[in-house]
XYZ file of C-alpha atoms in Angstrom:
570
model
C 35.202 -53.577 -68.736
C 36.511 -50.925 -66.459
C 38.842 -48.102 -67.503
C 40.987 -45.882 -65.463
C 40.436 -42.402 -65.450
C 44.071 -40.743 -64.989
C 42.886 -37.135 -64.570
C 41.001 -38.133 -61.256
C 43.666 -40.165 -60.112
C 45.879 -37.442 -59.855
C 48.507 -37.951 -62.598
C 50.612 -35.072 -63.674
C 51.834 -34.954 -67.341
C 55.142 -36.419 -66.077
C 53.762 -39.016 -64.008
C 51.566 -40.202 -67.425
C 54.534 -39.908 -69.463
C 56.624 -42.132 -66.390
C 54.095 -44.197 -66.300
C 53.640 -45.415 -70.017
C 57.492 -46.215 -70.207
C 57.013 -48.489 -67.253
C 54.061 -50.404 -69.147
C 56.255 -50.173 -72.027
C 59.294 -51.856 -70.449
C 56.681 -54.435 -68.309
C 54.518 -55.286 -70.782
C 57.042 -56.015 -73.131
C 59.245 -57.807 -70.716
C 56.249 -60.248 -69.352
C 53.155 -60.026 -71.921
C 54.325 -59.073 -75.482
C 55.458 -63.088 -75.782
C 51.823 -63.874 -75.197
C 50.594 -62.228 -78.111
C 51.456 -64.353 -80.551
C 48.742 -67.104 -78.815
C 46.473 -64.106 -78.368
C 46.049 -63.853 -81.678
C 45.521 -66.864 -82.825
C 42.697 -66.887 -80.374
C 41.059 -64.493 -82.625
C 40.956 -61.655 -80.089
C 44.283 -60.117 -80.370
C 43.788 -56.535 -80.252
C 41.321 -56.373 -77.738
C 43.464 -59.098 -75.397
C 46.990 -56.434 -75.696
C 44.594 -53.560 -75.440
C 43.158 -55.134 -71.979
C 46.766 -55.992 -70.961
C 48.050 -52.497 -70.868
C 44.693 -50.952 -69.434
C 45.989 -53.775 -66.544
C 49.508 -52.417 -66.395
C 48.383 -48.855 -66.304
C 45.884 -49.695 -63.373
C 48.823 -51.362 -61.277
C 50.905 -48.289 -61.892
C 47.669 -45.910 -61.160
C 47.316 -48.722 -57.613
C 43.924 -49.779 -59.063
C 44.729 -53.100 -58.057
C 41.032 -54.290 -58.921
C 40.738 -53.446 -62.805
C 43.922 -55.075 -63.278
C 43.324 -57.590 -61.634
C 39.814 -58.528 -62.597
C 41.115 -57.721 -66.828
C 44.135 -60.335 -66.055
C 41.335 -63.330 -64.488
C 39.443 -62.928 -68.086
C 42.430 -63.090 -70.214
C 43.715 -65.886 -68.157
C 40.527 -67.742 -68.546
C 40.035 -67.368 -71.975
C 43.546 -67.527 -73.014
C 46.394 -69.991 -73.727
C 49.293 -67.845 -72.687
C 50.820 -69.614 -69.512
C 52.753 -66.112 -69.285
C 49.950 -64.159 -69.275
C 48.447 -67.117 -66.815
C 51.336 -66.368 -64.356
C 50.949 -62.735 -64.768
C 47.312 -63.256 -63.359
C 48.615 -65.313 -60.298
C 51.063 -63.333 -59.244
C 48.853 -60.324 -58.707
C 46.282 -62.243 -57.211
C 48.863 -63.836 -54.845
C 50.319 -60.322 -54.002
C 47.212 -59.154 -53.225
C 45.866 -62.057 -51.172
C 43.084 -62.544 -52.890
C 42.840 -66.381 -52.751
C 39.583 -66.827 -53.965
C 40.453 -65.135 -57.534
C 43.821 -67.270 -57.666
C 41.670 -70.456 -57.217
C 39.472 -69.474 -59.806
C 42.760 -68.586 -62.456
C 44.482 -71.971 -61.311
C 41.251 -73.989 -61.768
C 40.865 -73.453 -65.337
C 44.319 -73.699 -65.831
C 44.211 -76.900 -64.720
C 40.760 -77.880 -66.779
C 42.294 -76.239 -70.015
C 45.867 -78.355 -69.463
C 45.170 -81.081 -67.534
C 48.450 -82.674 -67.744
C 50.374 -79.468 -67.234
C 52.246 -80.199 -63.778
C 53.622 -76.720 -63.134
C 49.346 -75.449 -63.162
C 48.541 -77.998 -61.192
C 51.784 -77.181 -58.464
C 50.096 -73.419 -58.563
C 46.509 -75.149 -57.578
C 48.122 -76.734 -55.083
C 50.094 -74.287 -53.564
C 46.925 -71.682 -53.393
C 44.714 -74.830 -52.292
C 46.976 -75.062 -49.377
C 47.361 -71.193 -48.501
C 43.462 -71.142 -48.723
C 43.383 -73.852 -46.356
C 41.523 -75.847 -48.644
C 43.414 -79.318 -48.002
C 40.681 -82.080 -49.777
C 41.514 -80.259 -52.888
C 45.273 -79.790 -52.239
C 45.600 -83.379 -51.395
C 43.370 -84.491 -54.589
C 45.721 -82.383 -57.038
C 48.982 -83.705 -55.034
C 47.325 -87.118 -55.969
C 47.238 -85.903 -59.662
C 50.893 -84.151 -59.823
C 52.391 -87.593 -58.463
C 50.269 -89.910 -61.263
C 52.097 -87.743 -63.718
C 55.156 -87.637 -62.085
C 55.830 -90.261 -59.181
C 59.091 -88.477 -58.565
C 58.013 -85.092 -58.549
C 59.342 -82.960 -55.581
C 56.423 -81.301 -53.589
C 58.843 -79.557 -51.174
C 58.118 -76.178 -53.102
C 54.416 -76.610 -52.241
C 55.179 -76.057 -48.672
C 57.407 -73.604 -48.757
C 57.143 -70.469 -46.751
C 53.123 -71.559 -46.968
C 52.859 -74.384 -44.266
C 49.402 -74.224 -42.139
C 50.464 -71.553 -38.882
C 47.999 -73.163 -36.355
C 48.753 -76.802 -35.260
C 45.110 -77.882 -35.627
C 45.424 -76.938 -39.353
C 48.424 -78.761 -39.612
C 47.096 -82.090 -37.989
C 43.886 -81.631 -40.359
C 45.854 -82.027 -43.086
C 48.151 -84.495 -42.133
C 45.279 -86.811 -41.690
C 43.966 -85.396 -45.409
C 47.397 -86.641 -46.926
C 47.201 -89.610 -45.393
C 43.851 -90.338 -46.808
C 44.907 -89.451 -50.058
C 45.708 -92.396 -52.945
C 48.982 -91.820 -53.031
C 49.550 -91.831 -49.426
C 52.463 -94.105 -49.878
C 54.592 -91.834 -52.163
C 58.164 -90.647 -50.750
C 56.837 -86.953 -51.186
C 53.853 -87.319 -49.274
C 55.456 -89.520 -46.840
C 58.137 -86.347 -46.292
C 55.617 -83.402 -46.596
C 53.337 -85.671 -43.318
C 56.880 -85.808 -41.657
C 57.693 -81.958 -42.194
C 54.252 -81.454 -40.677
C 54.622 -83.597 -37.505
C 57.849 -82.220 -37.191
C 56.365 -78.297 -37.090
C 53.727 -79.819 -34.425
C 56.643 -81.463 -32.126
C 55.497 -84.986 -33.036
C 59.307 -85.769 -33.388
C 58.888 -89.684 -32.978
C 56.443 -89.828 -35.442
C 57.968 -87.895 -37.818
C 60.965 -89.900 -37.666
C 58.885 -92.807 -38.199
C 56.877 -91.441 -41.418
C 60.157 -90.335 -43.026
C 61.952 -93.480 -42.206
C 59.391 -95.049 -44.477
C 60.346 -92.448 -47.139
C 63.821 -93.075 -46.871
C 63.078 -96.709 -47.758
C 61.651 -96.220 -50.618
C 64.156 -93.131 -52.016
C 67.582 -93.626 -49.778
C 69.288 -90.859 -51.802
C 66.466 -87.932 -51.556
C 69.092 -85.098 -50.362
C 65.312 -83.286 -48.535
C 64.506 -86.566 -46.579
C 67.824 -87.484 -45.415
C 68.426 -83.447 -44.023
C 64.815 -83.647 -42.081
C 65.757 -86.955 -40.495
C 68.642 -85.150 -39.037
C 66.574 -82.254 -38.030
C 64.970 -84.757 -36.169
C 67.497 -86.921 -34.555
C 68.830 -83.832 -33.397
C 65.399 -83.114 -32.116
C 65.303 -86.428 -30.329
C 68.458 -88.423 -30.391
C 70.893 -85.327 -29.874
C 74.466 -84.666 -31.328
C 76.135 -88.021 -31.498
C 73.174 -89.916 -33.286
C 73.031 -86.920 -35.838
C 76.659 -86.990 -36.494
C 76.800 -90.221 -37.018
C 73.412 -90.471 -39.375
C 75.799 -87.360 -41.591
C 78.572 -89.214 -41.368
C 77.141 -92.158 -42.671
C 74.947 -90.632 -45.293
C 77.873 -88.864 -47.133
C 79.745 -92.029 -47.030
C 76.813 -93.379 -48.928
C 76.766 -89.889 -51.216
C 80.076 -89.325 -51.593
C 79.245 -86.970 -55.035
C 75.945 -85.026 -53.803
C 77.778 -81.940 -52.070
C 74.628 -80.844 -50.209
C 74.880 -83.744 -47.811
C 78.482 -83.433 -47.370
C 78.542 -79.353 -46.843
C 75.885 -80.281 -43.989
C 77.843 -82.725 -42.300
C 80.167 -79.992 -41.924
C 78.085 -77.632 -41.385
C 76.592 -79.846 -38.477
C 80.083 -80.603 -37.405
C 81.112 -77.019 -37.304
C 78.149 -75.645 -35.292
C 78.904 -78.505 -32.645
C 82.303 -77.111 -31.819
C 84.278 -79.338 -34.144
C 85.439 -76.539 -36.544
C 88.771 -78.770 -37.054
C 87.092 -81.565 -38.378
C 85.056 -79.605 -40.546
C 87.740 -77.978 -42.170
C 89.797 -81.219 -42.643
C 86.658 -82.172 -44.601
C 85.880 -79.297 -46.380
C 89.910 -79.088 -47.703
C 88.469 -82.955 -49.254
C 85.542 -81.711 -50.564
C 86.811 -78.569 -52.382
C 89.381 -80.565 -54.076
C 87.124 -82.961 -55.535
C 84.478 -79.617 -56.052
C 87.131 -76.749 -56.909
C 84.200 -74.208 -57.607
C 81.757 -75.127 -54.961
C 81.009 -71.612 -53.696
C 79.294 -72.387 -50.891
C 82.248 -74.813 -49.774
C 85.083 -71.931 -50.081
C 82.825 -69.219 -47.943
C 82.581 -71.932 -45.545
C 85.996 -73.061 -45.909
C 87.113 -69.253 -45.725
C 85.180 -68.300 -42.296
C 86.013 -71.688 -40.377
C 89.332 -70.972 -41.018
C 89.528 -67.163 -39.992
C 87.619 -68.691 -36.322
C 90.863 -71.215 -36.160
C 93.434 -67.899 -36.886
C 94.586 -70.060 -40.284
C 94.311 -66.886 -41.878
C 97.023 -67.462 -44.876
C 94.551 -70.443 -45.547
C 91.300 -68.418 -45.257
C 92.805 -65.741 -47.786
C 93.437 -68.784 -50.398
C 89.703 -69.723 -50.065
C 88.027 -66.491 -50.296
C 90.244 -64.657 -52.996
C 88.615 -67.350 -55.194
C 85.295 -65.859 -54.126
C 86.316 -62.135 -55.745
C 84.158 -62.664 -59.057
C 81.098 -64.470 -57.866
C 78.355 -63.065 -58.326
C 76.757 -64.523 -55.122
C 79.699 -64.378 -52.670
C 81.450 -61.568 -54.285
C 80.554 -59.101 -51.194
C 81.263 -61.529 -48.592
C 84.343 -62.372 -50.264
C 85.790 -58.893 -49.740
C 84.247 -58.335 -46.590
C 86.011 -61.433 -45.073
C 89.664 -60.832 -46.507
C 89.102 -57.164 -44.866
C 88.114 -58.919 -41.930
C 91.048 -61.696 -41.938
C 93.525 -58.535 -42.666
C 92.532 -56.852 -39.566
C 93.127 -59.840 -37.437
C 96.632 -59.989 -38.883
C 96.925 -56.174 -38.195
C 97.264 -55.684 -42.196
C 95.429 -52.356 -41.836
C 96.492 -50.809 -45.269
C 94.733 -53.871 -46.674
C 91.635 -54.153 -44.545
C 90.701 -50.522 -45.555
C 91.695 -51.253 -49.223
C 89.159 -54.797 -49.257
C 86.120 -52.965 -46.721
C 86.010 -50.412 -49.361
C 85.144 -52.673 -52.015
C 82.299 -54.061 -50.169
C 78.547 -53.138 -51.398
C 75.356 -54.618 -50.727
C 74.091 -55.678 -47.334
C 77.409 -55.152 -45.781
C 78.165 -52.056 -46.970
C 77.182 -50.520 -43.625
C 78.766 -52.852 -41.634
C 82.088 -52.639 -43.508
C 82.355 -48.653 -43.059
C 81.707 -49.011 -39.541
C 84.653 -51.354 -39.138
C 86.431 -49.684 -41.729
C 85.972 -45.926 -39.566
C 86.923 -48.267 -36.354
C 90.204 -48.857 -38.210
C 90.931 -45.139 -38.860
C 90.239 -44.266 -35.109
C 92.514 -47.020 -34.005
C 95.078 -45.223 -36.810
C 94.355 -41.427 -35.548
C 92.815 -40.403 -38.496
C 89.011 -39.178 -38.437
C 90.032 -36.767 -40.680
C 90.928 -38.475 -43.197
C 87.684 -40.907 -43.058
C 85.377 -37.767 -43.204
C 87.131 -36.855 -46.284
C 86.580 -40.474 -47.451
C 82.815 -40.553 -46.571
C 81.735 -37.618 -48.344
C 83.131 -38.691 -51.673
C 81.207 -41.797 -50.746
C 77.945 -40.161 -50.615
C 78.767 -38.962 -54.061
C 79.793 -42.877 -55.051
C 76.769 -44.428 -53.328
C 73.828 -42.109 -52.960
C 71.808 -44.842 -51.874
C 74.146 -44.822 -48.637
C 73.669 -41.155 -47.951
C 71.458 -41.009 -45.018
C 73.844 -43.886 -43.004
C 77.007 -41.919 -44.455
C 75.458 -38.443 -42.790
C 74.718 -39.925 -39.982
C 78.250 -41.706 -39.659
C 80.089 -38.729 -40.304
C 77.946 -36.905 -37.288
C 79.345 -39.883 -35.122
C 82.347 -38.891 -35.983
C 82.472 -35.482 -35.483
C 80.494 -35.573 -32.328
C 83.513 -38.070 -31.178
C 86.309 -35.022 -32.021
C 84.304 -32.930 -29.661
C 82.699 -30.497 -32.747
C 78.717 -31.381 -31.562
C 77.832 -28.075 -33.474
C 79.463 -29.424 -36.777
C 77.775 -32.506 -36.041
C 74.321 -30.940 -35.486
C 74.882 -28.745 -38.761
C 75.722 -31.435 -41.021
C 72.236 -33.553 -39.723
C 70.089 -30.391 -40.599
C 71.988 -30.249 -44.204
C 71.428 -33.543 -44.383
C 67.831 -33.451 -43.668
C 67.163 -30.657 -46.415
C 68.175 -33.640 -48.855
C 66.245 -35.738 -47.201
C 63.736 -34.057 -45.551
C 61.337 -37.553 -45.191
C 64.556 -39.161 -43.827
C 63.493 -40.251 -39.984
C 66.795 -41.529 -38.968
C 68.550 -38.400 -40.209
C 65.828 -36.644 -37.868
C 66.197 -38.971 -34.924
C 70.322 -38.271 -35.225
C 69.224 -34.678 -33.949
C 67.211 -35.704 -31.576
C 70.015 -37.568 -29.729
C 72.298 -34.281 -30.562
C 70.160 -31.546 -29.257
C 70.092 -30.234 -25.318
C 66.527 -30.575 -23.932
C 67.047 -27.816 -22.289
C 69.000 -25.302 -24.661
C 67.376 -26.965 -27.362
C 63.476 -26.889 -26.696
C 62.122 -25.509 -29.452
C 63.972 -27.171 -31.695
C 63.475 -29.971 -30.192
C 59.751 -29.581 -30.310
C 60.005 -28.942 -34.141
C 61.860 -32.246 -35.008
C 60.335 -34.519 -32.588
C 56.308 -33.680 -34.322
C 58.133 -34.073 -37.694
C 58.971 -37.401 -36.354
C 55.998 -38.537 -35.453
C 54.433 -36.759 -38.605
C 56.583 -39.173 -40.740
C 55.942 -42.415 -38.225
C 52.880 -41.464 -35.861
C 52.868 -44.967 -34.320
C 57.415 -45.104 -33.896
C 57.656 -46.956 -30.260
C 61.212 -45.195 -30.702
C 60.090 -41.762 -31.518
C 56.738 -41.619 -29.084
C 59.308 -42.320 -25.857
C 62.069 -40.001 -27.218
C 59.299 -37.196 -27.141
C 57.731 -38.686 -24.280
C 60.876 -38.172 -22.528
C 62.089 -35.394 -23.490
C 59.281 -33.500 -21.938
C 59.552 -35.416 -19.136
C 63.126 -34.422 -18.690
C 61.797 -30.687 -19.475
C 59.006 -31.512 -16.560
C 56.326 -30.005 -18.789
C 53.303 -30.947 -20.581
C 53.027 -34.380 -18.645
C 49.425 -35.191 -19.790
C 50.967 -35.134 -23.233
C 53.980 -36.807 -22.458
C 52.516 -39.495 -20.895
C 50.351 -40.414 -23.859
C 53.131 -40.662 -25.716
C 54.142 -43.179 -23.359
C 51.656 -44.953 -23.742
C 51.137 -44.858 -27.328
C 54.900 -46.458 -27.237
C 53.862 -48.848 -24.913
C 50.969 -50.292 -26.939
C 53.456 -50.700 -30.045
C 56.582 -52.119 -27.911
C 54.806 -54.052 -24.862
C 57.159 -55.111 -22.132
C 60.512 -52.339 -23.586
C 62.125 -51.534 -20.799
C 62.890 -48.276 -21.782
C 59.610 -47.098 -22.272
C 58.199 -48.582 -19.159
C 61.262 -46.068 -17.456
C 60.087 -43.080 -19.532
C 56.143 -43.975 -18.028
C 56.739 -44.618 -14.754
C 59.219 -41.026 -14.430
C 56.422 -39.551 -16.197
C 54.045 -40.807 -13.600
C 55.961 -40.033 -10.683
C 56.065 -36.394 -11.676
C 52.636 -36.307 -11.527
C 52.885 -38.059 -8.004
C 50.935 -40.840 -9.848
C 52.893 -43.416 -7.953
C 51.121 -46.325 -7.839
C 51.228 -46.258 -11.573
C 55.063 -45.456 -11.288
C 55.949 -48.259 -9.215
C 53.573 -50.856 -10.974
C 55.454 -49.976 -14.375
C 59.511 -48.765 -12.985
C 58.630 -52.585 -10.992
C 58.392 -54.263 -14.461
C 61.252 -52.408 -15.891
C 63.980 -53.249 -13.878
C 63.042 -56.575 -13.607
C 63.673 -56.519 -17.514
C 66.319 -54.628 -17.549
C 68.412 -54.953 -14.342
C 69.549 -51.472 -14.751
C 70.488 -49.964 -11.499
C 69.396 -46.180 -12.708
C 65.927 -47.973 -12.719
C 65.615 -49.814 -9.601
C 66.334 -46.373 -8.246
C 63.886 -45.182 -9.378
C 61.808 -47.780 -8.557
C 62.631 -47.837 -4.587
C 61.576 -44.309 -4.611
C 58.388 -44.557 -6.160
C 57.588 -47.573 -3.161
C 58.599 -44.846 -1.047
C 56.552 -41.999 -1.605
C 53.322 -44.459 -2.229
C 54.495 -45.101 1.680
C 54.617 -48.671 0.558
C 58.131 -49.283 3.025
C 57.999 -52.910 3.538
C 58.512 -53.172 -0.042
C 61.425 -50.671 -0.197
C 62.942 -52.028 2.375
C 63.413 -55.575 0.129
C 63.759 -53.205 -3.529
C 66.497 -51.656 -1.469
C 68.005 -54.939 -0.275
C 67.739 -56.463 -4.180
C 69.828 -53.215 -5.586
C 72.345 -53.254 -2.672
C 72.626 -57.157 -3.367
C 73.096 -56.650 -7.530
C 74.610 -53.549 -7.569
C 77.460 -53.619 -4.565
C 78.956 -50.155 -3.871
C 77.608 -48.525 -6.612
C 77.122 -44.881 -6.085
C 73.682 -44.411 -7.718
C 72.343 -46.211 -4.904
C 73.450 -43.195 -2.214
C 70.443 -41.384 -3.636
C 68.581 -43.636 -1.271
C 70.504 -43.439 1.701
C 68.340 -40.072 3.297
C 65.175 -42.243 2.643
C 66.580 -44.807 5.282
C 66.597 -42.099 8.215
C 62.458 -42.353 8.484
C 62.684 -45.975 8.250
C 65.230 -46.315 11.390
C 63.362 -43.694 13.099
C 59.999 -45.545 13.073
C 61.982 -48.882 13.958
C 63.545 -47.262 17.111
């Protein structure tokens, strides 16, 4: 058995001491229950000893021991925790060929377990091993005819088509062939491989045999949406919640169909029905909520989502919302009051519309004030809240409060790129070139291979109109990581037409504005044709620009290359 030498692993005292309350709190939390069946297996001690060795070699990133101590004890023991344990790491780590091995003898010690044999399945799948998948499928469903193999699948399905097609044709060779699930997983695979009719076909066969299966009647609208269009899907919804009228899944996606199909009316005339016969269906009264701030029914969208406050799910959306439906009724006092109850994912997004609100109100002051106490509310925030109140500042015209706040804020969080990347876009190229120098190699010290950062350094020596052999490495770095980015594809080919590369500068400005349409481009663009004396061609660039870009003053940069044009003509 392997053991883990701390000392060489570079542990501090601290770091040990962090560590064992982690294995505490873990092993406790998902191995401690196994012991008790450990024990009785008569090798107790040495099966909790080999545990936390595992626990400490995850914490200490020695992925292996722990790995290789949880396959034993999940071969040898009875704990399905301990079991699971050994799965997960072996999933997290890809390594399908242990996970097999743990699943097997799952399987061969509890052969009637279904939950082992989903696992073989699942990791029989992902390791593209499809006889066996389809055999233990075969096996779950002899159990369990009615078992629900949708889970298998999920977020697992074969990527290539060919893989798909070989086991569609292994599922339908299997004995139970016939089954509603297998009918619907073959369908879900034809479906993923644009074999629409056929998929309609093999789920159409499902559906006869289990009409009420909430999974097969939602993929046969996927595909008569796929095939049929709107009206045939509408009316396949419509029909199936007639026939449901109490499973709320197939009702919310009628409306949901209904809804995305510019029938938001409709959809809330149904959803008023279906939240009075399901007062607490949460999903129903978000829905309900946001159809009816689209249709301005705002009174009626603040009914639905103050019901949302206390849900644990919705709770954030819920607040976000009745900020949002305030603000359309121009109840700013309350908008500001619900954004800053917001957390979670939209916690950025609501102080951004939350500032916006203060602007509109003439009060930037007041919202600096605001976000700093924030920082001290959500430290987890800090380095968007910095970088908002910079914004800010920079928008009342104090760019050297703005500039001094990012550096302070980088001294907190000195590994911060964004915080970095906010001075970038602050500093002068010109005034600002050493400095500039300094954070842009910090930068790329933090993220060597940033498409972002590579062009902003790129450029900025560009702009400077030094170091171009560097710069345009940079470039090109950038370009390798972001193919086909407009903006780096400017930043190379002004790079290359400093160095009166322009060939190069042309080939790649060419590509740019065709991406981008930007007129500052195609400038730049005509005169790289130009000075590669290729006039023919800036005769038509010139021509496209004038066409897209009528009267537009960039384009008078190019009016003194026309002179030796008309010259040679006359």
């Amino acid at each position: 058995m392997r053991h883990i030498n701390y000392r060489s692993n570079g542990m501090t005292i601290r770091q040990y001491s962090t560590t064992i309350l982690l294995v505490s709190s873990m092993a406790y939390s998902a191995h401690i229950r196994a012991s008790e069946d450990i024990y009785h297996a008569k090798f107790n001690q040495n099966a909790i000893e080999q545990t936390m060795i595992a626990e400490f070699a995850l914490a200490a990133n020695d992925t292996p021991t722990a790995l290789h101590n949880y396959t034993v004890l999940a071969i040898r023991s009875n704990s399905t925790s301990v079991k699971q344990r050994a799965l997960d790491i072996a999933i997290e780590n890809n390594n399908l060929e242990a996970a097999l091995d743990i699943a097997t003898h799952w399987v061969v010690q509890e052969p009637n377990d279904v939950p082992a044999k989903f696992y073989l399945a699942h990791i029989a799948l992902k390791a593209h091993q499809y006889e066996l998948a389809a055999n233990v499928l075969d096996s779950i469903l002899k159990l369990d005819p009615n078992s629900d193999l949708e889970s298998i699948l999920e977020g697992i399905s074969p990527e290539s088509a060919e893989d798909r097609q070989n086991l569609v044709i292994t599922l339908k060779n299997s004995k139970q062939n016939n089954n509603p699930s297998i009918l619907a997983l073959i369908a879900s695979l034809q479906a993923q491989n644009n074999e629409f009719e056929e998929a309609l076909k093999t789920i159409n066969k499902a559906l006869k045999k289990k009409s009420k299966v909430t999974g097969f009647i939602l993929l046969k609208a996927n595909l008569l949406t796929a095939i049929e269009g709107e009206d045939k899907t509408l009316k396949w919804l419509e029909r199936s919640s007639r026939k449901n009228r109490n499973n709320l899944e197939i009702n919310l996606a009628e409306v949901r169909y209904l809804i995305k199909n510019g029938q938001p009316e409709t959809g809330l005339n149904k959803l008023k029905h279906i939240i009075k016969r399901w007062p607490d269906a949460e999903e129903a009264l978000i829905i309900a909520g946001l159809t009816a701030i689209d249709l301005k029914q705002y009174d009626l969208a603040e009914q639905y989502l103050v019901e949302l406050r206390f849900s644990p799910k919705y709770q954030n959306d819920a607040y976000y919302y009745l900020a949002v439906n305030a603000e359309r009724k121009e109840h700013f006092e309350t908008a500001k009051a619900y954004y800053r109850l917001v957390d979670g994912n939209l916690y950025m997004l609501s102080r951004r519309s939350l500032i916006a609100i203060y602007n509109k109100q003439g009060k930037l002051h007041d919202v600096l004030r605001f976000l700093t106490q924030e920082r001290v509310n959500y430290p987890q925030h800090a380095s968007f809240l910095y970088q908002a109140q910079s914004e800010i500042l920079k928008t009342l015209g104090n760019k050297k409060a703005a500039l001094g706040l990012l550096k302070e804020a980088s001294k907190n969080l000195p590994d911060d790129p964004e915080l970095l990347y906010s001075q970038v876009l602050l500093l002068d190229p010109f005034q600002d070139r050493a400095q500039l120098d300094l954070v842009l190699k910090k930068l790329l010290e933090i993220e060597p291979n940033s498409p972002t950062y590579l062009n902003a350094f790129a450029y900025t020596l560009a702009l400077q109109n030094r170091r171009l052999d560097e710069a345009r490495e940079y470039a090109e770095r950038a370009l390798e990581n972001a193919p086909e980015q407009a903006s780096i594809l400017d930043t190379l080919g002004y790079i290359t037409y400093l160095q009166n590369d322009f060939a190069t500068s042309a080939k790649v400005l060419g590509q740019a504005y065709q991406i981008s349409k930007s007129v500052k481009i195609g400038v730049r663009y005509a005169k790289s044709l130009y000075m590669q004396g290729a006039l023919p061609e800036f005769s038509k660039v010139l021509q496209i620009l004038q066409l897209n870009h009528p009267n537009d003053p960039q384009l008078a940069q190019l009016d003194q290359l026309l002179l030796p044009l008309n010259s040679k003509k006359s």
